[in-house]
Coordinates of N, CA and C in Angstrom, one line a residue:
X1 N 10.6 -15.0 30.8 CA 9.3 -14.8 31.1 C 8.5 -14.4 29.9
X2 N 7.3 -15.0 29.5 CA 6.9 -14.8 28.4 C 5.9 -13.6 28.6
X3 N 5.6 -12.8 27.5 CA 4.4 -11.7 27.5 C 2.9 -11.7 28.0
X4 N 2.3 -11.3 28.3 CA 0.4 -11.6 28.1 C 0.5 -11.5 26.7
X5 N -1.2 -11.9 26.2 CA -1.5 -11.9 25.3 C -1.8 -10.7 24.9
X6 N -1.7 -9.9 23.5 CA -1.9 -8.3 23.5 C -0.8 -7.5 23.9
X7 N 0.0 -7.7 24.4 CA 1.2 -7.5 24.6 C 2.3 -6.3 23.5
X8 N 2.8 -5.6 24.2 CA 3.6 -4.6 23.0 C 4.2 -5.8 22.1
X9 N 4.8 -6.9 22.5 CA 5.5 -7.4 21.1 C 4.4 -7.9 20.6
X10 N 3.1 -8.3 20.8 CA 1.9 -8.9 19.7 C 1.0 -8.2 18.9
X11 N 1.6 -6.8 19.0 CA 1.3 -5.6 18.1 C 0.1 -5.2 18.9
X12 N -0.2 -5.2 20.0 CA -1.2 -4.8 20.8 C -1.9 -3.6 20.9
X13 N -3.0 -2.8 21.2 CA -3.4 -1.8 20.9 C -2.4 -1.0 21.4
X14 N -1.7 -0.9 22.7 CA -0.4 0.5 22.6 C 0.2 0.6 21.7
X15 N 0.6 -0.8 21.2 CA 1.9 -0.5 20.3 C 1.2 0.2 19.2
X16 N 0.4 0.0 18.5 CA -0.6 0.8 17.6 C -0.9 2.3 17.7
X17 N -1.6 2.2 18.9 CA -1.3 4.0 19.5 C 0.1 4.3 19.1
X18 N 1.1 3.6 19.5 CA 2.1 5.0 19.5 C 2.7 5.0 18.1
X19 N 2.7 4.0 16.8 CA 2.9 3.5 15.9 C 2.6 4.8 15.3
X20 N 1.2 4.8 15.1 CA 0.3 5.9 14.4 C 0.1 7.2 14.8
X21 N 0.6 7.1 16.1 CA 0.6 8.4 16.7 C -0.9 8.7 17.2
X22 N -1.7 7.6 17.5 CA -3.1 8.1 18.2 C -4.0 8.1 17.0
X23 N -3.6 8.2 15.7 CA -4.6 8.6 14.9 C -4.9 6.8 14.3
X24 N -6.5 7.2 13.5 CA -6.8 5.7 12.7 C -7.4 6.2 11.5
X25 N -7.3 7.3 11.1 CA -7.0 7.5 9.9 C -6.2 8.7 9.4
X26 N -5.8 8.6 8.1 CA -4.5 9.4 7.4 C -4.9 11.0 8.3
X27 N -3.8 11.4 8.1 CA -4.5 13.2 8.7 C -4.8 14.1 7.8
X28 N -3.9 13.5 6.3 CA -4.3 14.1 5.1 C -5.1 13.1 4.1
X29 N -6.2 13.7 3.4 CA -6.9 12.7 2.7 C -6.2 12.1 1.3
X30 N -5.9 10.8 1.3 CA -5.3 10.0 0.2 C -6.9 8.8 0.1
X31 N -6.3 8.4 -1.1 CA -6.7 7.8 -1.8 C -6.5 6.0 -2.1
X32 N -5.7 6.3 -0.9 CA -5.3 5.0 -0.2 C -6.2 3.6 0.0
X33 N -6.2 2.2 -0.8 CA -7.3 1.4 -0.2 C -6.0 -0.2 0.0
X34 N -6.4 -0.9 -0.1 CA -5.7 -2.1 0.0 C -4.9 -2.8 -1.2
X35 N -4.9 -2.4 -2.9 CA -4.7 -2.6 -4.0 C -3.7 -1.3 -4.2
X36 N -3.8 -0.3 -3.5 CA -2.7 0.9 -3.9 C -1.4 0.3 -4.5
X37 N -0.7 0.8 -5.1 CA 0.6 0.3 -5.2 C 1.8 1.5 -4.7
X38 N 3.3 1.1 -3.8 CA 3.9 1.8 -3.2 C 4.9 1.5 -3.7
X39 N 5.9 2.9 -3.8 CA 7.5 2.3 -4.0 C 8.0 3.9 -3.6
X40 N 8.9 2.9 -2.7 CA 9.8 4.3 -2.3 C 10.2 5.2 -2.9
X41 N 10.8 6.2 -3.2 CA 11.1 7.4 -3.5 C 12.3 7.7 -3.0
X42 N 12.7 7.3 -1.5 CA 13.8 7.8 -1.0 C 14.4 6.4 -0.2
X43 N 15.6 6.3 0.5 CA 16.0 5.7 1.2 C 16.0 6.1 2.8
X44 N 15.6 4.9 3.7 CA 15.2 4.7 5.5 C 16.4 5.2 5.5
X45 N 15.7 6.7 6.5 CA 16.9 7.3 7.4 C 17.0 7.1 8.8
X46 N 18.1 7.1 9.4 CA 18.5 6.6 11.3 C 17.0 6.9 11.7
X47 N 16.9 8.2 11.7 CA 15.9 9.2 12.9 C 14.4 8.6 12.7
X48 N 14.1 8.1 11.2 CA 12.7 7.6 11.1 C 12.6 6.8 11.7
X49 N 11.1 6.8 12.2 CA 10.2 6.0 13.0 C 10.6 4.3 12.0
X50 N 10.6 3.0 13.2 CA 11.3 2.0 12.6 C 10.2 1.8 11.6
X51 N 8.8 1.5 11.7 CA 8.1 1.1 10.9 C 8.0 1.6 9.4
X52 N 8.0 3.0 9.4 CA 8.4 3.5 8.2 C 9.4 3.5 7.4
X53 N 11.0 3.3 8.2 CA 12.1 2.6 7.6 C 11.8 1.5 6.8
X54 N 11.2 0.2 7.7 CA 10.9 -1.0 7.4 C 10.4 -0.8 5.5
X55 N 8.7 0.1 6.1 CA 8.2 0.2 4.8 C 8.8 0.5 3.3
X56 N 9.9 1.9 3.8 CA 10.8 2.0 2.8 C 11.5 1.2 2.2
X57 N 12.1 0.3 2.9 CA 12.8 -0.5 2.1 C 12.4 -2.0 1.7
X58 N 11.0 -2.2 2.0 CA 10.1 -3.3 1.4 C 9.8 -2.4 0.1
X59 N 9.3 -1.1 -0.3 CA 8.6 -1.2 -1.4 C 10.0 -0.7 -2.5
X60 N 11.3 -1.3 -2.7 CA 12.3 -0.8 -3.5 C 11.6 -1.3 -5.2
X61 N 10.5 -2.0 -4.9 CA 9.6 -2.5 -5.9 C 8.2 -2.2 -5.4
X62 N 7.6 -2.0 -6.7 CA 5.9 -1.8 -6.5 C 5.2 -2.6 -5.1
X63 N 4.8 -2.5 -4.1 CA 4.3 -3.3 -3.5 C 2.9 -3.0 -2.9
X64 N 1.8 -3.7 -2.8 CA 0.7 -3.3 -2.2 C 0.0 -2.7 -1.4
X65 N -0.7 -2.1 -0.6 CA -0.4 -1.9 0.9 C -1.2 -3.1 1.4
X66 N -2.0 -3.7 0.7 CA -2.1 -5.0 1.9 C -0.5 -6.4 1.6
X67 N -0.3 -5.9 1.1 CA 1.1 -7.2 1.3 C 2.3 -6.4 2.6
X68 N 2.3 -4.9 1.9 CA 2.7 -4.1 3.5 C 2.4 -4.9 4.6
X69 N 1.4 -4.6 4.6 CA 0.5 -4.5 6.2 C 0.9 -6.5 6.4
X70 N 1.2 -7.2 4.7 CA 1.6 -8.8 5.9 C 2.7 -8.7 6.1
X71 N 3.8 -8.2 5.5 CA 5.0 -8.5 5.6 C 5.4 -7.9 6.7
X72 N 4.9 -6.2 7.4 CA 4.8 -5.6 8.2 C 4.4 -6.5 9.8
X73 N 3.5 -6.9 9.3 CA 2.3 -7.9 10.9 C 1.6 -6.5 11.1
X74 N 1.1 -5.4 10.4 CA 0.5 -4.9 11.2 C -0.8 -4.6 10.5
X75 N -1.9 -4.0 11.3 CA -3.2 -4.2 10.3 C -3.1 -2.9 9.4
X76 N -4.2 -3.4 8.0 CA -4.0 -2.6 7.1 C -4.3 -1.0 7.6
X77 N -5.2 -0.8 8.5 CA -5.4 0.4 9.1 C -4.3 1.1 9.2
X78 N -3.4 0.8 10.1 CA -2.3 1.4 10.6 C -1.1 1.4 9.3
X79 N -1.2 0.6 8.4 CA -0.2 0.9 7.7 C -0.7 2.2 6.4
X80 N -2.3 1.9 6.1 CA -2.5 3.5 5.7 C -1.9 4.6 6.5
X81 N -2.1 4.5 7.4 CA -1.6 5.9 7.6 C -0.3 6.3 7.9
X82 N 0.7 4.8 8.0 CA 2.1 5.1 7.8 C 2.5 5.7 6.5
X83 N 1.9 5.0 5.6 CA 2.3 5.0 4.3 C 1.3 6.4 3.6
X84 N 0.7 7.5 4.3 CA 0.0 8.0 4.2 C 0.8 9.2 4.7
X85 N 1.2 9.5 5.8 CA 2.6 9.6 6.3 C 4.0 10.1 5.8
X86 N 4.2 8.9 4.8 CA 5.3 8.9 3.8 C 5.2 9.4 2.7
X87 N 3.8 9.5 2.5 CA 3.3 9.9 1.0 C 3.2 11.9 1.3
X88 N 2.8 12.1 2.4 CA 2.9 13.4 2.7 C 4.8 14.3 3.1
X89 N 5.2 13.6 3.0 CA 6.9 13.7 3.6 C 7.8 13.5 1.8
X90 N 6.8 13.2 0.7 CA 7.2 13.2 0.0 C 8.5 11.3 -0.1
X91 N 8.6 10.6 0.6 CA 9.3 9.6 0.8 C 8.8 8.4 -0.3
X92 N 7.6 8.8 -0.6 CA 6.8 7.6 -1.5 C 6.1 7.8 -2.8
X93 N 5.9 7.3 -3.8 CA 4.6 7.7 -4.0 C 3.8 6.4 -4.5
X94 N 2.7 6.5 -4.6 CA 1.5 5.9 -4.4 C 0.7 5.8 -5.8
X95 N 0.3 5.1 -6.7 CA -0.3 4.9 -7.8 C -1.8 3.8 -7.6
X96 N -2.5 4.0 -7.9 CA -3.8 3.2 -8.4 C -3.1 2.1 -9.0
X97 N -3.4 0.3 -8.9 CA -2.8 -0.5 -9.7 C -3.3 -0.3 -10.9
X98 N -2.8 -1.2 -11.9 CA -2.4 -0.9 -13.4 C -4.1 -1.4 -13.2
X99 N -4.9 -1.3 -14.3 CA -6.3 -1.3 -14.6 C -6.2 -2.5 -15.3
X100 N -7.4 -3.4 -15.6 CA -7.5 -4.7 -15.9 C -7.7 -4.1 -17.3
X101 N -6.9 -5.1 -18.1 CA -7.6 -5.0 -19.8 C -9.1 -4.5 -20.0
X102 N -9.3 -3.7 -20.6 CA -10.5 -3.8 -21.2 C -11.0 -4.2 -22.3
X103 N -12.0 -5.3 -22.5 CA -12.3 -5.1 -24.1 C -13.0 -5.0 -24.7
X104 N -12.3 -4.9 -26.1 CA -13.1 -4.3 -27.4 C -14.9 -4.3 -27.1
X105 N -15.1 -3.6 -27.9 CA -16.6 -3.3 -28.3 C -16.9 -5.2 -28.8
X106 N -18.4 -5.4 -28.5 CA -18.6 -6.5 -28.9 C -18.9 -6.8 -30.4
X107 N -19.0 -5.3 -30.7 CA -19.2 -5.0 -32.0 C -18.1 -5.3 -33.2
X108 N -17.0 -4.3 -32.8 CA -16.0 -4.8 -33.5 C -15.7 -6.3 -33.7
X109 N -15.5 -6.8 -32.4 CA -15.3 -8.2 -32.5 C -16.1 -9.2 -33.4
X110 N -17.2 -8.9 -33.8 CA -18.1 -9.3 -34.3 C -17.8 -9.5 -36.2
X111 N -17.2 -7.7 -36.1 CA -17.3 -7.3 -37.5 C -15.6 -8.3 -38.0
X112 N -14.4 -7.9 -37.1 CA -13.4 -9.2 -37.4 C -14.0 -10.5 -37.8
X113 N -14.3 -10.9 -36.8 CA -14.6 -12.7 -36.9 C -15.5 -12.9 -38.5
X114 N -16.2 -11.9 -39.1 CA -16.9 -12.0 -40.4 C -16.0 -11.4 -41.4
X115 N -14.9 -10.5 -41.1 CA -14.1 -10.2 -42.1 C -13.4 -11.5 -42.8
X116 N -12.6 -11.9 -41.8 CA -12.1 -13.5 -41.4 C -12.7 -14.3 -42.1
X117 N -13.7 -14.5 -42.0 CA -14.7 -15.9 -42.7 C -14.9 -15.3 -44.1
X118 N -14.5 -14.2 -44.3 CA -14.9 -13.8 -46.3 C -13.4 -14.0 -46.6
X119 N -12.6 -14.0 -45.9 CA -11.2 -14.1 -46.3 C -11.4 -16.1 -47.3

């Protein structure tokens, strides 16, 4: 017999409720957005909640929390606050991704490209 639609196995609002424990955002304030980067800290123990196991041992490498939340199937909501969770339990930690190059002054660049040409 197959499920309804919405359904505890189609990640349905209960399963969400009990996932998160009721809540839809962190209980402590992080810094958390969809670019964060995660990597475990510790290794999935028996007693932990499965989802946060899961999480654990997806981020054995830097990973995002929106690639979490696809590899997971769950929305990025609910994986903040797993991973929010983990980061308070000390299990994780959580970095800002690496920042994009910045560059030079247009100035400098200017003053090279004319050194160059007297060369």
């Amino acid at each position: 017999m197959s499920e309804p639609p919405g359904s505890w196995e189609d990640g349905g609002p209960e399963r969400l409720y009990v996932i998160t424990g009721g809540r839809s955002e962190p209980s402590v304030a992080t810094q958390l957005d969809l670019v964060s980067l995660v990597v475990a800290r510790a290794a999935a123990r028996p007693e932990m909640q499965p989802e946060q196991a899961a999480i654990l041992r997806m981020c054995q490498a830097p990973l995002a929390v929106a690639e979490i939340a696809a590899h997971a199937g769950l929305p990025v909501s609910a994986v903040i606050v797993l991973v929010a969770d983990l980061l308070a339990a000390q299990r994780v930690h959580v970095r800002p991704p690496v920042p994009a190059a910045q560059l030079p002054d247009l100035a400098l660049i200017e003053a090279v490209i004319d050194g160059l040409q007297r060369l």
